[in-house]
XYZ file of C-alpha atoms in Angstrom:
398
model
C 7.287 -13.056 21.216
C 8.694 -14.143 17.880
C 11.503 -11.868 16.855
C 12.862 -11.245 13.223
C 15.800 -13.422 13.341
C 13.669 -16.352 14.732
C 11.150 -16.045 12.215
C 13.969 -16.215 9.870
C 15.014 -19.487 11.226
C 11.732 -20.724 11.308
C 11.660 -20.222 7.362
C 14.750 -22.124 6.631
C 13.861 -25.036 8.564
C 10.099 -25.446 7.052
C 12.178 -24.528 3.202
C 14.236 -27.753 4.591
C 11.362 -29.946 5.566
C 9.621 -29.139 2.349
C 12.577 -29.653 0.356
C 13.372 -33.217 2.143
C 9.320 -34.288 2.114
C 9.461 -33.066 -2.423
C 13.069 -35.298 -2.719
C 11.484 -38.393 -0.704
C 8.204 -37.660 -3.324
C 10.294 -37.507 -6.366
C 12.697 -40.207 -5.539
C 12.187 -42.664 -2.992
C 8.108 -42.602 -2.758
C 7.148 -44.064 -6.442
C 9.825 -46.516 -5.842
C 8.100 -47.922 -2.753
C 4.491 -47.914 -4.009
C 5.754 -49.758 -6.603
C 7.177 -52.142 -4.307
C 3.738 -52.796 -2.173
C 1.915 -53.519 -5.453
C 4.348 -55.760 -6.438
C 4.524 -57.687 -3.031
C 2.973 -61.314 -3.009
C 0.324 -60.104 0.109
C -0.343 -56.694 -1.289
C -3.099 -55.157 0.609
C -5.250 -53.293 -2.085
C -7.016 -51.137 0.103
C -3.564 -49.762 1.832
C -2.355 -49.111 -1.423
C -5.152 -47.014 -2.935
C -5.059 -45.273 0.272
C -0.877 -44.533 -0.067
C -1.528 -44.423 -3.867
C -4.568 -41.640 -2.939
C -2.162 -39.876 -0.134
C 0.708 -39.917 -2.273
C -1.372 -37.791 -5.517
C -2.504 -35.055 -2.839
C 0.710 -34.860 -0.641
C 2.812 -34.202 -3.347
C 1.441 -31.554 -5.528
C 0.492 -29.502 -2.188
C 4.380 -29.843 -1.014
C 5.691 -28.616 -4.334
C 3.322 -25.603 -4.451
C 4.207 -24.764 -0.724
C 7.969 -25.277 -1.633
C 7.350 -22.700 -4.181
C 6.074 -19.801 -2.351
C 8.055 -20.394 0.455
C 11.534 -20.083 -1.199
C 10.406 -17.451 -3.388
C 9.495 -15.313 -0.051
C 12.962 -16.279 1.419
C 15.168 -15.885 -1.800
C 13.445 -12.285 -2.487
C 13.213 -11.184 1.490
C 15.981 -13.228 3.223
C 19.005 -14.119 0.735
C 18.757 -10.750 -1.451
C 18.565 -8.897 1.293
C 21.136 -9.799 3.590
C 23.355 -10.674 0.134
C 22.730 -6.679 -0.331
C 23.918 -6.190 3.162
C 26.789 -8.190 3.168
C 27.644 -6.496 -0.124
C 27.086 -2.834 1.112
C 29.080 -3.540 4.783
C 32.204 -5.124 2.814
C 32.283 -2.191 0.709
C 31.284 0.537 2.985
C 34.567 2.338 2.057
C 33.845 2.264 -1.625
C 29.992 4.152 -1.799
C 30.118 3.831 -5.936
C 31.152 -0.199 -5.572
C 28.650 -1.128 -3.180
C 26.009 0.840 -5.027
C 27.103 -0.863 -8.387
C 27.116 -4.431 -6.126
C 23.380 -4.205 -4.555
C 21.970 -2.909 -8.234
C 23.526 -6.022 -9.567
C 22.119 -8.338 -6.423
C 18.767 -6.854 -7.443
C 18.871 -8.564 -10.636
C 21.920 -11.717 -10.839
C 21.113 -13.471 -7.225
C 17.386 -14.676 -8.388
C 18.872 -15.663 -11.470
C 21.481 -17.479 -9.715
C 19.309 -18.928 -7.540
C 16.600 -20.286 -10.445
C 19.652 -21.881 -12.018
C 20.715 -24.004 -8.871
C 16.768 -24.661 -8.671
C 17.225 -26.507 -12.015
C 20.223 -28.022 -11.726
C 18.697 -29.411 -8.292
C 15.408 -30.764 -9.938
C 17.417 -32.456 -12.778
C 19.647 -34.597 -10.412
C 15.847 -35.424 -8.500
C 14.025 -36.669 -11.295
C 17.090 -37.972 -13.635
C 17.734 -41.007 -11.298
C 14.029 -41.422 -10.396
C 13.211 -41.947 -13.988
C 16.288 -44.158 -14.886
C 15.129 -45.879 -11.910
C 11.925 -46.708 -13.766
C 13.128 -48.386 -16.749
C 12.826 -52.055 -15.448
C 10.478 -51.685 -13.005
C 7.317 -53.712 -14.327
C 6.858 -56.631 -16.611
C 5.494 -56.275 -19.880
C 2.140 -58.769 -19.255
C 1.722 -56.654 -16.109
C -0.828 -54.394 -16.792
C -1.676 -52.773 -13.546
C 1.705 -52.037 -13.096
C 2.578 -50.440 -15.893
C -0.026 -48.299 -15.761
C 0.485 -46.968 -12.677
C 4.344 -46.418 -13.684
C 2.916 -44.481 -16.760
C 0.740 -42.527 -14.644
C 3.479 -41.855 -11.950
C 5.812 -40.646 -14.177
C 3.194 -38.430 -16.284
C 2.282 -36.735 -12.585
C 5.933 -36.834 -11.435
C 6.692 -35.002 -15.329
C 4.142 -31.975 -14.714
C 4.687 -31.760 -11.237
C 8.575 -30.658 -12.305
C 7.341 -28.391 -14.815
C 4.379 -26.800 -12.774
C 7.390 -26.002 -9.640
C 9.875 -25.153 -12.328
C 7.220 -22.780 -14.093
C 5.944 -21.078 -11.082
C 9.239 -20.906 -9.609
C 10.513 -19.341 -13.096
C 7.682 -16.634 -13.039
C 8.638 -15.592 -9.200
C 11.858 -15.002 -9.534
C 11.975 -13.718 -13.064
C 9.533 -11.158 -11.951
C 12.230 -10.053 -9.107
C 14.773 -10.147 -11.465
C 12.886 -7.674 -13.644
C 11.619 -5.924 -11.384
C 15.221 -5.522 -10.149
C 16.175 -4.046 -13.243
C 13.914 -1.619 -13.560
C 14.520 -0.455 -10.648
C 18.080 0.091 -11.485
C 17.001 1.719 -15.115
C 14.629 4.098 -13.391
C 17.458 5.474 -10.681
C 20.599 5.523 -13.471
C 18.056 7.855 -15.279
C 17.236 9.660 -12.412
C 20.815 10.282 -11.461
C 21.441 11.510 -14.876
C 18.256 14.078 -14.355
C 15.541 12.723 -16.521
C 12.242 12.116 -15.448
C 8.540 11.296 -17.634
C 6.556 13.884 -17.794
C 4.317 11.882 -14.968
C 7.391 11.560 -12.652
C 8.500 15.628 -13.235
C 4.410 16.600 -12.210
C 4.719 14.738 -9.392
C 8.040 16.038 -8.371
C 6.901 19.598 -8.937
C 3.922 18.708 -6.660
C 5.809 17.808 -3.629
C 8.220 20.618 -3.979
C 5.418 23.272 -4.035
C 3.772 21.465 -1.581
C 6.826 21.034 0.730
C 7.654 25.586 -0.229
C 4.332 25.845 1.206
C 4.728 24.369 3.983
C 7.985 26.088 4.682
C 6.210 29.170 4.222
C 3.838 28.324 6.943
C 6.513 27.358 9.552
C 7.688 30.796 8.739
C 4.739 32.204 9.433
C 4.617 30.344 12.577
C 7.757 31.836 13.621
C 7.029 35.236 13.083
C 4.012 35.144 15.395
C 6.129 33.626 17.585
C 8.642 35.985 17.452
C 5.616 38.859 18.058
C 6.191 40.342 14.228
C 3.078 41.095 11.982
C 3.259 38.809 9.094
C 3.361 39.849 5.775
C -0.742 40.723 4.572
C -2.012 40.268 1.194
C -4.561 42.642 0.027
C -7.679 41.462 -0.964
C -9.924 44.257 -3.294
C -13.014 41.900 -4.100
C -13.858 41.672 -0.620
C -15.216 44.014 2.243
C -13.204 43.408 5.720
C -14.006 44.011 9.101
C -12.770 46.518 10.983
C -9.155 46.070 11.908
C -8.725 43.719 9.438
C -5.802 42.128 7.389
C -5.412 38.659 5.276
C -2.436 37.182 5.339
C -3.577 34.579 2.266
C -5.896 34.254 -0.607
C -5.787 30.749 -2.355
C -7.997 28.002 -3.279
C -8.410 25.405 -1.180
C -10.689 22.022 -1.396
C -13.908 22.883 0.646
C -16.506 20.293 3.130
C -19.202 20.590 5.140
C -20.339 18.128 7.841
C -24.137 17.733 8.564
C -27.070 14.889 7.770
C -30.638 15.905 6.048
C -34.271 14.968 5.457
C -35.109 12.583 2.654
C -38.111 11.841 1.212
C -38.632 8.676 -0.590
C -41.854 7.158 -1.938
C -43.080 3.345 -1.442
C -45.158 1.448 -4.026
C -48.393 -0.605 -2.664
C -49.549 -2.808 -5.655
C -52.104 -4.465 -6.143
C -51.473 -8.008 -7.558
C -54.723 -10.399 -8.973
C -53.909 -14.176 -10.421
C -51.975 -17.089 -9.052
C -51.279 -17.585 -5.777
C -47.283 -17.755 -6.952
C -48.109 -14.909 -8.860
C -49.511 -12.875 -6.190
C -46.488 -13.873 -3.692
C -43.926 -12.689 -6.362
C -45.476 -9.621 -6.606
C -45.461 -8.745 -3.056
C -41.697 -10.282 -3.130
C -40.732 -7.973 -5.976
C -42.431 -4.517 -4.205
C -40.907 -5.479 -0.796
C -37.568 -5.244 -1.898
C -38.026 -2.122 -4.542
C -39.564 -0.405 -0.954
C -36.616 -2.358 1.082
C -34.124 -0.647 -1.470
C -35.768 3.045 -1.535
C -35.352 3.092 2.194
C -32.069 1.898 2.185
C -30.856 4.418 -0.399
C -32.781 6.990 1.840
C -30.854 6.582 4.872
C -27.801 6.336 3.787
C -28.394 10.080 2.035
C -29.884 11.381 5.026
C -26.802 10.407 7.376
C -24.230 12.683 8.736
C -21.385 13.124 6.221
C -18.628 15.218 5.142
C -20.824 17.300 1.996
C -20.701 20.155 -0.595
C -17.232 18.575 -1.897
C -15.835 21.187 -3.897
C -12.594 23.648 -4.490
C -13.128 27.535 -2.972
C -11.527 30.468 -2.359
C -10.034 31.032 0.970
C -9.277 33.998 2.478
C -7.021 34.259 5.841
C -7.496 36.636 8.039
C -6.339 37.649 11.613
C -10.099 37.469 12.374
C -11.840 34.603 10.268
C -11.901 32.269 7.613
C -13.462 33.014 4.924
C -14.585 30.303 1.759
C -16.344 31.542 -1.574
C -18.004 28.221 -2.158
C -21.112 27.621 -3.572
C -21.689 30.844 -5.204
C -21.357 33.185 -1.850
C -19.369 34.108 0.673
C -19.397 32.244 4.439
C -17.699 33.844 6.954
C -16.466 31.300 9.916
C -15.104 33.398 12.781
C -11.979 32.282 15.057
C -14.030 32.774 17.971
C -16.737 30.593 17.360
C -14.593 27.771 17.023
C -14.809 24.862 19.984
C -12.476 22.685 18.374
C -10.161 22.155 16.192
C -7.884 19.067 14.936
C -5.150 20.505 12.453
C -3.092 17.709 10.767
C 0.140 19.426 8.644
C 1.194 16.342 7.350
C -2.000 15.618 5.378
C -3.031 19.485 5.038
C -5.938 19.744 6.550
C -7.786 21.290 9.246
C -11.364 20.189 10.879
C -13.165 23.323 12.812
C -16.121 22.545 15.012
C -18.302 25.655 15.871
C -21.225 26.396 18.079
C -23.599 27.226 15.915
C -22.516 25.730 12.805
C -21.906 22.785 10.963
C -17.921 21.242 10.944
C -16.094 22.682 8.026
C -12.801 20.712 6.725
C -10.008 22.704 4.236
C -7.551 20.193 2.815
C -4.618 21.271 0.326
C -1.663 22.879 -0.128
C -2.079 26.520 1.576
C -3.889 25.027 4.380
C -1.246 25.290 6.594
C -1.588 28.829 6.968
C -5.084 28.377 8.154
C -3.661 26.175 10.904
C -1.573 28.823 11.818
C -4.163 30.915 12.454
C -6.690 28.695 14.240
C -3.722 27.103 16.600
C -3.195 30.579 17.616
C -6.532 32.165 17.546
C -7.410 29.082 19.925
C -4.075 28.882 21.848
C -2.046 32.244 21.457
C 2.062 31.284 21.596
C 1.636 28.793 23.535
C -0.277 26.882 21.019
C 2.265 27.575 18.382
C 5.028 26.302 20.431
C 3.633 23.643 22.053
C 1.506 21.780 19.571
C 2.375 17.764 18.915
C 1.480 18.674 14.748
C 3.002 21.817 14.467
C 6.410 20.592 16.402
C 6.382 17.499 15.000
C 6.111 19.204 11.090
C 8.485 21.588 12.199
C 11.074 19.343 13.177
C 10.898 17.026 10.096
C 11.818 20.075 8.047
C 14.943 20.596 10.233
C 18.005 20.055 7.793
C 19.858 17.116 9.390
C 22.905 17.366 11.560
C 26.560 17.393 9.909
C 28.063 14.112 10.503
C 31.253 14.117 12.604
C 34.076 14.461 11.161
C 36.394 11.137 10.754
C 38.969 10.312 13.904
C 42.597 10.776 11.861
């Protein structure tokens, strides 16, 4: 099995190979060419074929060259630079921070500056090198010099342009990411960024308030109720929550769809298109018709829930539909996405997703699976212990 490190090492040494096959392109492989058209027994055919080889080898290493070193200068260097950076000032919290926002920003740069300097010593000698090369009666040759260097020219500036855009995009991006946390340290948000915010705090209260919950049924106490006036209840009856909640049904239905026989009088091509045209308007209807008629989660919509130590209750649709704790046969509560999928008997599946779903699974886990559900659940323990405050650190040896 290939493990991180080696997969690092695997990178450097194809960046190398690349690196050496672009230098041999850019310096020594014109120079040859040019020397086995000039030869007394030049072979023609073998040097259309190198000449051919030489066109399609080189633009494919430069592009390669590209993406691979902008994948290991933005993954490889700038991270372990940001490591190295953080370890060596691990004392210093405020320096190494300052360090790795800089590294986010200055080592691409740094890094597309050697890239230049590197492709100017390449192609500086390669095109003094070219100066002398052919006569001035030989045609062929200068052509191919002209054409060399023209290919040689945009190669340069297609690798330095692509290279450009990669890592001036990290560097950017690098500094926005620095803008966005300096602003954030000093407490300003958008308006986008504050909604969002205020969205995972209520949703993280009301998920606190469910663990509560949890642990006063735990704990054998009567939560607090809510009282609900709009609404008749059983006997025996209390609700413990009334709030809205997005609302699904699970079930397939019968479709109707109508097919069109026409008649068709002319051409023989005529007549075939026809029959061509109705066979797929039919082919389509039916298609449209089953995939209606499957089984699907349905009746999308946001309703009124009511908890109760008895039911579930969901205003949707214009009534009231009462699904009872002991009907259920199965149940798959997820806390981390906020939503619970009942199965009944006699029933279709119903499916509550939101933000004050997690009383509901409260209720169903125990309805279900009395304390031992509540304590024992792989959702519920696992929610509950991500909302555990972490352990104090130990304290420094003096």
């Amino acid at each position: 099995m290939t493990t991180k490190r080696g997969s690092q090492v695997g990178r450097f040494i194809w960046l190398g190979l690349l690196v050496a096959l672009v230098a041999f392109g850019l310096g020594a492989a014109p120079q040859s060419l040019e020397r086995l058209h000039a030869a007394q027994s030049a072979d023609e055919l073998a040097f259309s074929f190198s000449t051919l080889a030489y066109f399609l080898l080189l633009p494919a290493a430069l592009l390669a060259l590209v993406i691979l070193s902008t994948y290991v200068v933005r993954v490889d260097l700038l991270r372990a630079v940001e490591r190295r950076w953080a370890a060596r000032n691990h004392g210093d919290g405020g320096d190494a921070e300052r360090w790795k926002r800089r590294g986010r920003w200055l080592v691409p740069l740094l890094v597309l500056g050697a890239v230049f300097v590197l492709i100017a010593a390449i192609v500086s000698p390669v095109l003094s090198g070219f100066d002398g090369a052919p006569s001035s009666d030989d045609e062929v040759g200068r052509s191919f010099t002209g054409l060399g260097l023209s290919l040689l020219f945009w190669a340069c500036m297609l690798f330095a342009v692509l290279l450009l855009f990669g890592l001036g995009r990290a560097a950017l991006r690098g500094a926005a990411v620095n803008r966005r946390e300096s602003r954030h340290r000093r407490g300003k948000y958008t308006s986008r960024e504050r909604e969002r915010l205020d969205a995972q705090r209520y949703s993280h209260d009301r998920l606190t308030a469910a663990l509560r919950f949890r642990d006063e049924l735990l704990e054998q106490r009567i939560p607090q109720t809510v009282e609900v006036w709009d609404f008749r209840a059983s006997p025996d009856e209390v609700f413990f929550q009334d709030a809205p909640a997005t609302y699904a049904r699970y079930y397939g239905r019968d479709v109707s769809y109508s097919t069109n026989s026409g008649f068709f009088f002319g051409s023989p091509a005529f007549v075939a298109a026809g029959l061509a045209v109705n066979a797929l308007g039919n082919a389509s209807a039916r298609s449209s018709a089953e995939r209606e008629a499957a089984e699907q989660w349905r009746e999308w919509q946001t309703a009124r829930v009511l908890v109760s130590n008895q039911r579930l209750i969901c205003f949707a649709g214009g009534r009231w539909l009462s699904f009872w704790y002991s009907g259920v046969v199965a149940s798959y509560p997820s806390l981390r996405e906020r939503s619970l999928v009942l199965q009944f008997e006699g029933a279709e599946p119903l499916m509550l997703v939101g933000d004050h779903v997690p009383v509901a699974i409260m209720m169903a886990t125990y309805s279900m699976h009395g304390v031992r559900g509540l304590a024992g659940h792989p959702d519920l323990v696992a929610a509950a212990e991500a909302l555990q405050p972490a352990s104090a650190p130990a304290p420094a040896p003096e």
